[in-house]
Amino acid sequence: MDFIKQILSKVTGLWSKWSLVQKIILIAIILVVIFAFSAVVSVNSGPSAIVLYPGLTEEQSEELKFTLRSMNQPFSQSSDGSVMVENDYIAKKIRTQLVATNSVPGGVSGFDMLGTPSFTETQWDKEQKLRQAVTKQLEYHIETLDSIDDASVTIVIPPEELFKENQKPNTVSVSIRAKHGSTFTTDRKQIEGVERLIMTSVVNLKKENITIVDRSTGKILNVSDEDMAEFDRLALGNKEMDQKAKFEQKYKEAIITGLSEVFSKNRVALINLDVTLNTDIVEIAKEEHTPIIMVKDNPATGYSEEVNQESIEVSRQINKTEFQGSGFTPEGPAGAEGQTPPQYQELDTMAGTYNQTNEIINKEINTVNTRQIKSQWKKERTSVAVNIDGRWEKQYDKDGNVLMENGQIVRKFIPLSKEDILAAEALIKHAINYDIQNGDSVTVQAIQFDRTKEFEAEDKVERDLQNKKKIILFSAIGFVMIFVIFIIMRMVSKELERRRRLKEEEMARQHQAMREAALRSAEEDGMEVEMSVEDRARLEMQEHALNIAREHPEDVAQLIRTWLSEE
C-alpha cells in the first residue's frame, strides 16, 4: 500500500507541475491508445470464417454441403447461401481433399482455387511469377494432406512453338516425404489423388508427364498402369496378411478364453495357430431351367393347388406333301440307248404313292441365369497345437501348515486325464469351426511345464513367511517377559517406597506425640512455653489438616494417592 501511495503522490506532483498544453496532449494520447486497442479487439473478435467457393449456384452449394458432410468436415452457411469454414488453413485443406478425390463442385477447377498471381511489366515476368505462384501453392496444398510431411514441386512449361508437332509437353516433378507410419507410398488411391491435384493445377498437363518420387527411397510412385498392378498386388498381399492375422487373433482369444474357464490360465500354452486363407476370386455362371407355374399355391389351405407345366407352346408349323402316280425315267436323245441300269428299268412302268408330313412346334421354357462371385477371405485350413499342464497340489500337515523339506514346499503333481484332453480338444474344435473336409487339425498335449522359477519364488515367500512367524513369536515372548519383569520391578519399588513412607510417618508421629506431650506437661505445670513462629505455623497447619480430614476424608485420600503416584 505504501508503494502505491508513493506512486500516486508522484503522479499527482507531476500532474500539478504540468502546463495545460501538456495535460491536453497526455489526455489525447491516452484516448488514441484506447481507441486503437478497441479497434484491434473488435477486428479480432469478428468472424474469421471464410467462403470456401464464392459464386456457387444453389445446386452446386447443395452438392458441396453433401460432400462436406460425408467427409465429416464442419462448415457454416452465410446469409447469401455461401458455404463457409473456420479459417483459411482449413479451407485450403478441404479444397485439396476435394481435388484429390475428384469431388470439386461443378464449374470450379482445381487451378482456380490456387488464386490469381500478380502481374508485372513484361509477359515473361508474368509467366515466371505465375509459375512460381502455382508451384508454391501446389506444394502447400500437397503438404496439407495428412499423409505428406514435405513436398517439393518443379513445373517445366516449354516455350510455345510455331508448329504443334514441335511443341514439347508440360512436365511436373514432385518429390515428397511421407509421414512416419503413413501408407501413402503403397496406396494407389492417394497417389492418383495427388496426380489429379497436379493435373487440375497445371494447364495442358497429361498424366504421363507427371513424376512423383519418394524422397527417402528414390522410388517413382506413379508408374504406368501395368506397373500399378504391382501396387495392387502388394496392397492385396498386405490385406491378406492383415485378414489372416485377424482370423488368428480371433481364434486365439476364443481358445484361450474357453480353456481358461476350465483350466487356469497359467496352465494353457497355445503353441501354434495357423490359418490358411483362400483369397481366389471364383466367378460361377450357370443356367437353370425351372418349370412354369400356371397356378400358384394358396398358403391358407392345407394342400397344394400349385400347377406346373414344363413349357408353353408359342407357335406350331405343319407341312404335308402327297404324291401318287407312275414313275418315269428319262433317257437320252432318240435312237440312242439310255444309261438307266436294268434294275431301275423294271420299275419304270410301276404306279406308286408318296406321303410326307413335317410338324414344327416352338415352346417356351423358364430360364434362370445366375452369375455368382464368391467372396474373398475364405478360411481354407486351420491348424492348432495346444499344450496343457497338470495340477500341482501343496501338501499340508494336520494343523493346516504347509509342509517344507530342505527349505522347499512339498508338492504333488496330478497329470491331465485323457477325458480332460478330449474335452479340451472338443472346445478348440468348436472355437475354430472345425471341418475335417478342409483339412483342419487340432492337437492337444499334456506335457509338464517347467515351473522351477515359479516354485523357487513360492518357496522363498513361504520361507520368509515362516521366518516372520518365528520372529513375531519370539518378539511376543520377549515382550511379555519384559512386561512381566517391569511389573514385578514396579511392584517391588512401590512396596519399598510404601515401607519407607510408613517408617517416616511413624517417626513423624512419634516426634509429634513427644512434642505434644511436652506441651501438655508444660501447660499442666503452669509453665509458659514460648514457641517459635515455625512451630506455631506447623501446629496450626496440622490442626487445619486434621479438621479437613475429618470433614472431607475423600479429598484427603485422593490427595494422598496423588502424592504416592508422583513419588
XYZ file of C-alpha atoms in Angstrom:
567
model
C 0.000 0.000 0.000
C 2.859 2.388 0.782
C 4.331 1.748 -2.658
C 1.028 2.591 -4.332
C 0.658 5.736 -2.240
C 4.147 6.833 -3.251
C 3.361 6.314 -6.933
C 0.073 8.206 -6.630
C 1.837 11.061 -4.832
C 4.494 11.277 -7.550
C 1.859 11.225 -10.340
C -0.122 13.924 -8.530
C 3.000 16.052 -8.137
C 3.897 15.724 -11.803
C 0.310 16.489 -12.853
C 0.316 19.658 -10.778
C 3.613 20.793 -12.313
C 2.496 20.243 -15.950
C 1.026 23.014 -18.013
C -2.401 22.925 -19.601
C -0.973 22.051 -23.039
C 0.952 19.091 -21.620
C -2.166 17.826 -19.863
C -4.219 18.061 -23.081
C -1.513 16.167 -25.037
C -1.403 13.376 -22.425
C -5.194 13.004 -22.444
C -5.202 12.879 -26.275
C -2.507 10.171 -26.303
C -4.472 8.077 -23.798
C -7.661 8.414 -25.865
C -5.837 7.412 -29.091
C -4.366 4.314 -27.396
C -7.784 3.299 -26.034
C -9.395 3.778 -29.455
C -6.668 1.733 -31.226
C -6.952 -1.056 -28.654
C -10.744 -1.135 -29.089
C -10.377 -1.281 -32.861
C -7.923 -4.196 -32.637
C -10.202 -6.065 -30.239
C -13.263 -5.506 -32.433
C -11.407 -6.694 -35.541
C -10.015 -9.797 -33.824
C -13.356 -10.627 -32.243
C -15.136 -10.515 -35.580
C -15.987 -13.652 -37.547
C -12.899 -15.364 -39.013
C -14.823 -17.733 -41.256
C -14.116 -17.516 -44.977
C -16.093 -18.611 -48.008
C -14.930 -21.957 -49.382
C -16.003 -21.370 -53.008
C -17.577 -17.987 -53.868
C -20.127 -17.597 -56.635
C -21.627 -21.106 -56.488
C -25.138 -21.778 -57.646
C -27.708 -23.262 -55.282
C -27.303 -26.708 -56.815
C -23.513 -26.529 -56.535
C -23.790 -25.359 -52.902
C -26.020 -28.323 -52.031
C -23.567 -30.679 -53.727
C -20.675 -29.136 -51.787
C -22.521 -29.385 -48.438
C -23.362 -33.028 -49.082
C -19.693 -33.756 -49.841
C -18.514 -31.956 -46.683
C -20.982 -33.912 -44.544
C -19.713 -37.186 -45.981
C -16.140 -36.042 -45.146
C -17.196 -35.114 -41.556
C -15.953 -31.559 -42.096
C -17.652 -28.776 -40.054
C -18.983 -25.808 -42.009
C -21.445 -22.941 -41.736
C -23.677 -21.104 -44.163
C -23.839 -17.354 -44.666
C -26.963 -15.315 -45.312
C -26.424 -15.448 -49.085
C -26.084 -19.270 -49.029
C -22.274 -19.436 -49.336
C -20.519 -22.333 -47.624
C -18.015 -21.081 -45.016
C -15.330 -22.772 -42.912
C -13.429 -21.691 -39.802
C -10.152 -20.347 -41.229
C -8.007 -20.183 -44.354
C -5.887 -23.225 -43.477
C -8.938 -25.475 -43.153
C -10.329 -24.043 -46.400
C -7.152 -24.892 -48.325
C -7.025 -28.358 -46.780
C -10.636 -29.070 -47.744
C -10.047 -27.791 -51.282
C -7.050 -30.089 -51.594
C -9.054 -33.097 -50.438
C -11.867 -32.247 -52.851
C -9.455 -32.078 -55.777
C -7.667 -35.279 -54.701
C -10.976 -37.158 -54.520
C -12.358 -35.546 -57.704
C -15.221 -34.029 -55.694
C -14.815 -30.351 -56.643
C -18.234 -28.750 -57.309
C -19.171 -28.388 -60.956
C -17.809 -25.305 -62.676
C -14.886 -24.909 -60.251
C -11.466 -26.207 -61.250
C -8.573 -27.051 -59.022
C -6.437 -24.396 -60.739
C -8.946 -21.680 -59.845
C -8.537 -22.400 -56.158
C -4.803 -21.599 -56.302
C -5.536 -17.900 -56.579
C -4.620 -15.225 -59.119
C -0.911 -14.345 -59.450
C 0.312 -10.781 -59.648
C 1.252 -9.145 -62.970
C 4.358 -7.098 -63.803
C 5.705 -5.270 -66.813
C 6.655 -7.998 -69.343
C 4.895 -11.173 -70.410
C 7.936 -13.262 -69.460
C 7.860 -11.837 -65.935
C 4.150 -12.563 -65.752
C 4.704 -16.186 -66.771
C 7.565 -16.634 -64.304
C 5.564 -15.168 -61.421
C 2.549 -17.247 -62.372
C 4.689 -20.414 -62.428
C 6.236 -19.566 -59.063
C 2.843 -18.845 -57.533
C 1.400 -22.098 -58.859
C 4.452 -24.051 -57.669
C 4.366 -22.588 -54.168
C 0.615 -23.005 -53.831
C 0.739 -26.557 -55.178
C 3.438 -27.500 -52.679
C 1.343 -26.033 -49.888
C -1.755 -27.948 -50.943
C 0.111 -31.260 -51.236
C 1.600 -30.740 -47.760
C -1.882 -30.228 -46.297
C -2.609 -33.911 -46.960
C -2.450 -35.950 -43.760
C -0.012 -38.482 -45.236
C 2.535 -35.955 -46.577
C 5.169 -34.354 -44.368
C 7.015 -32.310 -47.001
C 6.730 -31.760 -50.773
C 8.845 -30.064 -53.426
C 7.334 -29.297 -56.864
C 9.084 -28.370 -60.109
C 6.960 -27.219 -63.080
C 8.509 -27.053 -66.537
C 6.493 -25.190 -69.197
C 8.413 -25.090 -72.520
C 8.113 -22.000 -74.740
C 5.328 -22.067 -77.266
C 6.419 -23.327 -80.716
C 5.055 -22.254 -84.057
C 4.130 -25.784 -85.138
C 2.191 -28.090 -82.883
C 4.308 -31.149 -83.649
C 7.376 -29.285 -82.377
C 5.709 -28.287 -79.126
C 7.189 -30.008 -76.085
C 4.735 -31.071 -73.373
C 4.481 -29.530 -69.937
C 6.081 -31.636 -67.209
C 5.835 -31.674 -63.425
C 8.094 -33.485 -60.971
C 7.194 -33.847 -57.303
C 9.481 -35.013 -54.527
C 7.595 -35.973 -51.369
C 8.480 -37.235 -47.924
C 5.682 -39.278 -46.385
C 4.911 -39.101 -42.682
C 6.162 -41.879 -40.466
C 3.633 -44.693 -40.341
C 1.559 -43.496 -43.323
C 0.648 -45.754 -46.259
C 0.972 -43.124 -48.985
C 3.818 -44.866 -50.842
C 1.786 -48.078 -51.161
C -1.719 -46.638 -51.524
C -2.654 -46.270 -55.161
C -5.708 -44.091 -54.449
C -3.678 -41.470 -52.589
C -1.063 -41.338 -55.345
C -3.753 -40.934 -58.001
C -5.321 -38.181 -55.881
C -2.051 -36.219 -55.908
C -1.807 -36.754 -59.669
C -5.318 -35.377 -60.141
C -4.466 -32.390 -57.948
C -1.397 -31.625 -60.104
C -3.298 -32.100 -63.387
C -6.033 -29.665 -62.321
C -3.427 -27.139 -61.195
C -1.267 -27.013 -64.327
C -2.804 -26.263 -67.709
C -2.383 -28.774 -70.589
C -0.664 -31.352 -68.391
C -1.006 -35.055 -69.163
C -0.797 -37.869 -66.659
C 2.226 -39.484 -68.288
C 4.207 -36.242 -67.847
C 3.903 -36.288 -64.039
C 6.630 -37.852 -61.917
C 6.162 -38.398 -58.181
C 9.251 -39.584 -56.308
C 9.624 -40.823 -52.747
C 12.446 -38.723 -51.310
C 13.521 -41.338 -48.747
C 13.888 -44.232 -51.205
C 14.179 -42.513 -54.610
C 11.387 -44.739 -55.918
C 8.965 -43.465 -58.549
C 5.456 -43.835 -57.152
C 3.194 -43.010 -60.130
C 4.341 -45.666 -62.582
C 2.386 -46.900 -65.621
C -0.856 -48.839 -65.387
C 0.982 -52.104 -65.980
C 3.348 -51.364 -63.147
C 0.486 -50.136 -60.988
C -0.723 -53.724 -60.944
C 2.312 -54.433 -58.771
C 0.995 -51.880 -56.271
C -2.389 -53.600 -56.313
C -0.734 -56.951 -55.776
C 1.285 -55.638 -52.832
C -1.771 -53.945 -51.364
C -3.784 -57.152 -51.765
C -0.980 -59.111 -50.130
C -0.943 -56.722 -47.181
C -4.702 -57.040 -46.842
C -4.409 -60.812 -46.940
C -1.815 -60.769 -44.163
C -3.943 -58.401 -42.092
C -7.020 -60.572 -42.560
C -5.013 -63.685 -41.700
C -3.773 -62.010 -38.513
C -7.352 -61.026 -37.616
C -8.582 -64.596 -38.071
C -5.720 -65.960 -35.975
C -6.227 -63.357 -33.230
C -9.945 -64.136 -33.138
C -9.323 -67.869 -32.750
C -6.562 -67.306 -30.176
C -8.859 -65.257 -27.989
C -11.653 -67.824 -28.336
C -9.353 -70.751 -27.465
C -7.589 -69.057 -24.531
C -10.896 -67.778 -23.122
C -12.618 -71.133 -23.440
C -9.772 -73.155 -21.920
C -9.158 -70.611 -19.138
C -12.708 -71.160 -17.936
C -11.938 -74.857 -17.447
C -8.217 -74.802 -16.663
C -6.303 -71.973 -15.052
C -4.704 -69.538 -17.471
C -1.126 -70.343 -16.447
C -1.691 -73.995 -17.353
C -2.612 -73.322 -21.015
C 0.011 -72.689 -23.698
C -1.027 -72.024 -27.300
C 1.954 -73.459 -29.158
C 0.831 -72.685 -32.698
C -2.224 -71.429 -34.556
C -2.068 -71.081 -38.309
C -4.960 -70.162 -40.576
C -4.693 -70.714 -44.336
C -6.911 -68.364 -46.328
C -8.115 -68.866 -49.863
C -8.235 -65.447 -51.497
C -9.001 -66.642 -55.015
C -11.885 -64.856 -56.723
C -14.181 -67.525 -58.173
C -16.839 -66.499 -60.685
C -19.618 -69.003 -61.423
C -22.079 -68.564 -64.307
C -24.870 -71.134 -64.601
C -28.156 -71.536 -66.461
C -31.081 -73.360 -64.886
C -34.423 -74.386 -66.394
C -37.325 -74.453 -63.989
C -40.962 -75.430 -64.572
C -43.543 -72.759 -65.329
C -46.052 -72.187 -62.527
C -49.501 -71.961 -64.053
C -51.447 -71.844 -60.764
C -49.847 -70.651 -57.541
C -50.282 -72.433 -54.265
C -52.652 -70.935 -51.710
C -50.824 -70.886 -48.365
C -54.156 -70.632 -46.500
C -55.113 -74.208 -47.425
C -53.575 -77.358 -46.087
C -52.930 -78.802 -49.501
C -51.123 -77.648 -52.621
C -53.008 -76.196 -55.580
C -49.841 -75.444 -57.500
C -49.950 -76.477 -61.167
C -46.640 -76.700 -63.028
C -46.005 -77.052 -66.695
C -42.697 -77.842 -68.323
C -43.198 -75.449 -71.249
C -45.678 -73.254 -73.074
C -46.356 -73.651 -76.807
C -45.580 -70.471 -78.670
C -46.079 -71.488 -82.332
C -46.745 -74.590 -84.464
C -45.982 -75.236 -88.177
C -47.214 -78.318 -90.115
C -46.100 -79.167 -93.731
C -47.737 -82.069 -95.693
C -46.625 -83.500 -99.069
C -48.601 -86.219 -101.013
C -47.789 -87.800 -104.441
C -49.458 -90.585 -106.390
C -48.665 -91.978 -109.950
C -46.134 -93.897 -112.038
C -42.546 -93.105 -112.314
C -40.746 -92.038 -115.494
C -37.084 -92.394 -116.211
C -35.836 -90.022 -118.916
C -33.303 -91.283 -121.391
C -31.013 -89.786 -123.956
C -31.786 -88.499 -127.466
C -33.898 -90.525 -129.857
C -32.143 -93.501 -131.446
C -29.599 -93.702 -128.609
C -29.643 -96.313 -125.887
C -30.265 -94.924 -122.402
C -27.923 -95.238 -119.447
C -30.552 -96.453 -116.912
C -29.436 -99.597 -115.046
C -31.518 -102.720 -115.655
C -32.901 -102.908 -112.101
C -34.405 -99.393 -112.451
C -35.776 -100.121 -115.922
C -38.054 -102.798 -114.418
C -39.624 -100.216 -112.098
C -40.226 -97.689 -114.812
C -43.863 -98.610 -115.508
C -44.995 -99.267 -111.901
C -47.516 -96.963 -110.100
C -46.732 -95.621 -106.525
C -47.844 -93.290 -103.646
C -45.642 -90.827 -101.654
C -46.708 -89.059 -98.390
C -44.564 -86.628 -96.257
C -45.614 -84.691 -93.130
C -43.369 -82.162 -91.260
C -44.520 -80.625 -87.923
C -42.507 -77.874 -86.147
C -43.597 -76.843 -82.579
C -41.906 -73.901 -80.776
C -42.194 -73.952 -76.955
C -41.012 -71.503 -74.246
C -39.403 -72.657 -71.003
C -38.304 -70.908 -67.760
C -34.612 -69.991 -67.822
C -32.667 -68.620 -64.837
C -29.183 -67.249 -65.496
C -27.055 -66.839 -62.362
C -23.702 -65.101 -62.147
C -22.042 -65.553 -58.759
C -18.735 -64.222 -57.481
C -17.602 -65.954 -54.324
C -16.395 -63.654 -51.581
C -12.769 -63.490 -50.546
C -11.165 -64.421 -47.232
C -12.470 -67.965 -47.176
C -10.889 -69.998 -44.409
C -9.373 -72.995 -46.109
C -7.400 -74.748 -43.370
C -6.737 -74.199 -39.658
C -4.019 -75.851 -37.613
C -3.950 -75.566 -33.802
C -1.490 -77.007 -31.289
C -2.145 -76.570 -27.545
C -0.275 -77.837 -24.501
C -1.996 -78.059 -21.106
C -0.137 -78.627 -17.868
C -1.339 -80.770 -14.966
C -2.062 -79.534 -11.445
C 0.373 -79.119 -8.573
C -1.067 -79.546 -5.065
C 0.717 -78.344 -1.930
C 0.891 -80.790 0.967
C -0.260 -79.706 4.449
C 0.099 -81.175 7.936
C -2.728 -81.854 10.384
C -2.686 -78.274 11.638
C -3.069 -76.869 8.115
C 0.525 -75.691 7.779
C 2.445 -76.108 4.521
C 4.949 -78.969 4.659
C 8.554 -77.975 3.997
C 11.535 -80.223 3.237
C 15.014 -78.768 2.855
C 13.516 -75.298 2.525
C 11.139 -76.335 -0.278
C 7.376 -76.814 -0.300
C 6.266 -80.416 -0.656
C 4.118 -80.652 -3.793
C 2.274 -83.421 -5.615
C 1.779 -83.412 -9.410
C -1.622 -84.530 -10.781
C -1.379 -85.138 -14.550
C -4.124 -84.253 -17.012
C -6.535 -87.119 -17.661
C -7.491 -88.375 -21.103
C -11.054 -87.160 -20.570
C -9.794 -83.618 -19.976
C -7.637 -83.803 -23.114
C -10.625 -84.893 -25.213
C -12.794 -82.181 -23.653
C -10.168 -79.511 -24.426
C -9.874 -80.781 -27.983
C -13.648 -80.553 -28.401
C -13.642 -76.974 -27.106
C -10.921 -75.973 -29.575
C -12.744 -77.593 -32.482
C -15.902 -75.667 -31.698
C -13.923 -72.452 -31.305
C -12.343 -72.670 -34.782
C -15.387 -74.177 -36.566
C -13.510 -77.395 -37.189
C -14.182 -79.032 -40.567
C -12.370 -82.235 -41.408
C -13.034 -81.744 -45.125
C -10.909 -78.581 -45.083
C -8.018 -80.478 -43.565
C -8.269 -78.792 -40.154
C -6.101 -80.285 -37.447
C -6.225 -79.902 -33.654
C -3.544 -81.294 -31.333
C -3.765 -81.211 -27.536
C -0.862 -82.484 -25.452
C -0.373 -82.768 -21.692
C 3.330 -82.011 -21.258
C 4.505 -80.873 -17.851
C 5.607 -77.241 -17.714
C 8.951 -76.181 -16.282
C 7.964 -74.284 -13.146
C 11.383 -74.146 -11.448
C 11.492 -70.362 -11.185
C 7.865 -70.179 -10.097
C 8.422 -72.796 -7.366
C 11.600 -71.058 -6.200
C 9.672 -67.820 -5.810
C 6.878 -69.597 -3.892
C 9.409 -71.413 -1.685
C 11.154 -68.126 -0.882
C 7.841 -66.470 0.000
C 6.897 -69.429 2.236
C 10.308 -69.412 3.931
C 10.065 -65.682 4.547
C 6.565 -66.158 5.912
C 7.668 -68.857 8.349
C 10.651 -66.762 9.404
C 8.329 -63.837 10.025
C 6.093 -66.059 12.135
C 9.074 -67.156 14.221
C 10.297 -63.580 14.626
C 6.832 -62.455 15.669
C 6.511 -65.351 18.141
C 9.914 -64.721 19.740
C 9.255 -60.994 19.790
C 5.916 -61.555 21.524
C 7.517 -63.846 24.118
C 10.290 -61.329 24.760
C 7.800 -58.502 25.035
C 5.716 -60.490 27.554
C 8.785 -61.300 29.589
C 9.907 -57.661 29.625
C 6.410 -56.599 30.613
C 6.281 -59.135 33.458
C 9.718 -58.069 34.701
C 8.693 -54.423 34.532
C 5.529 -55.139 36.536
C 7.478 -57.097 39.172
C 10.080 -54.324 39.483
C 7.313 -51.754 39.732
C 5.577 -53.696 42.454
C 8.837 -54.158 44.397
C 9.689 -50.447 44.123
C 6.211 -49.443 45.284
C 6.430 -51.816 48.229
C 9.817 -50.437 49.255
C 8.535 -46.888 48.884
C 5.448 -47.697 50.928
C 7.536 -49.144 53.736
C 9.867 -46.123 53.729
C 6.923 -43.777 53.828
C 5.277 -45.674 56.666
C 8.514 -45.578 58.615
C 8.832 -41.819 58.091
C 5.218 -41.285 59.059
C 5.709 -43.365 62.150
C 8.763 -41.345 63.113
C 6.891 -38.098 62.427
C 4.009 -39.255 64.646
C 6.365 -40.171 67.388
C 8.084 -36.770 67.210
C 4.732 -35.035 67.145
C 3.457 -37.072 70.046
C 6.571 -36.270 72.025
C 6.188 -32.592 71.188
C 2.500 -32.569 72.176
C 3.240 -34.472 75.378
C 5.878 -31.903 76.286
C 3.459 -29.064 75.629
C 0.731 -30.644 77.709
C 3.056 -31.322 80.594
C 4.226 -27.734 80.440
C 0.688 -26.468 80.435
C -0.212 -28.687 83.346
C 2.740 -27.359 85.311
C 1.644 -23.796 84.515
C 4.782 -23.043 82.684
C 4.767 -20.593 79.927
C 6.330 -22.109 76.902
C 7.499 -19.863 74.219
C 7.012 -21.416 70.763
C 8.802 -20.353 67.689
C 6.976 -18.979 64.662
C 7.711 -22.089 62.635
C 6.438 -24.448 65.356
C 3.312 -22.372 65.810
C 2.682 -22.405 61.977
C 3.280 -26.120 61.812
C 0.920 -26.719 64.700
C -1.799 -24.610 63.114
C -1.301 -26.399 59.809
C -1.634 -29.777 61.459
C -4.796 -28.739 63.258
C -6.197 -27.394 59.960
C -5.261 -30.628 58.163
C -6.926 -32.704 60.889
C -10.091 -30.647 60.619
C -10.175 -31.013 56.830
C -9.530 -34.773 57.110
C -12.457 -35.076 59.473
C -14.773 -33.018 57.258
C -13.612 -34.281 53.804
C -11.968 -37.695 54.132
C -12.427 -38.497 50.365
C -10.458 -35.431 49.258
C -7.637 -36.264 51.644
C -7.491 -39.825 50.365
C -7.318 -38.590 46.745
C -4.550 -36.148 47.710
C -2.544 -38.958 49.298
C -2.956 -41.122 46.190
C -1.664 -38.271 44.042
C 1.422 -37.853 46.264
C 2.124 -41.582 46.132
C 1.802 -41.710 42.316
C 4.136 -38.717 41.922
C 6.741 -40.295 44.200
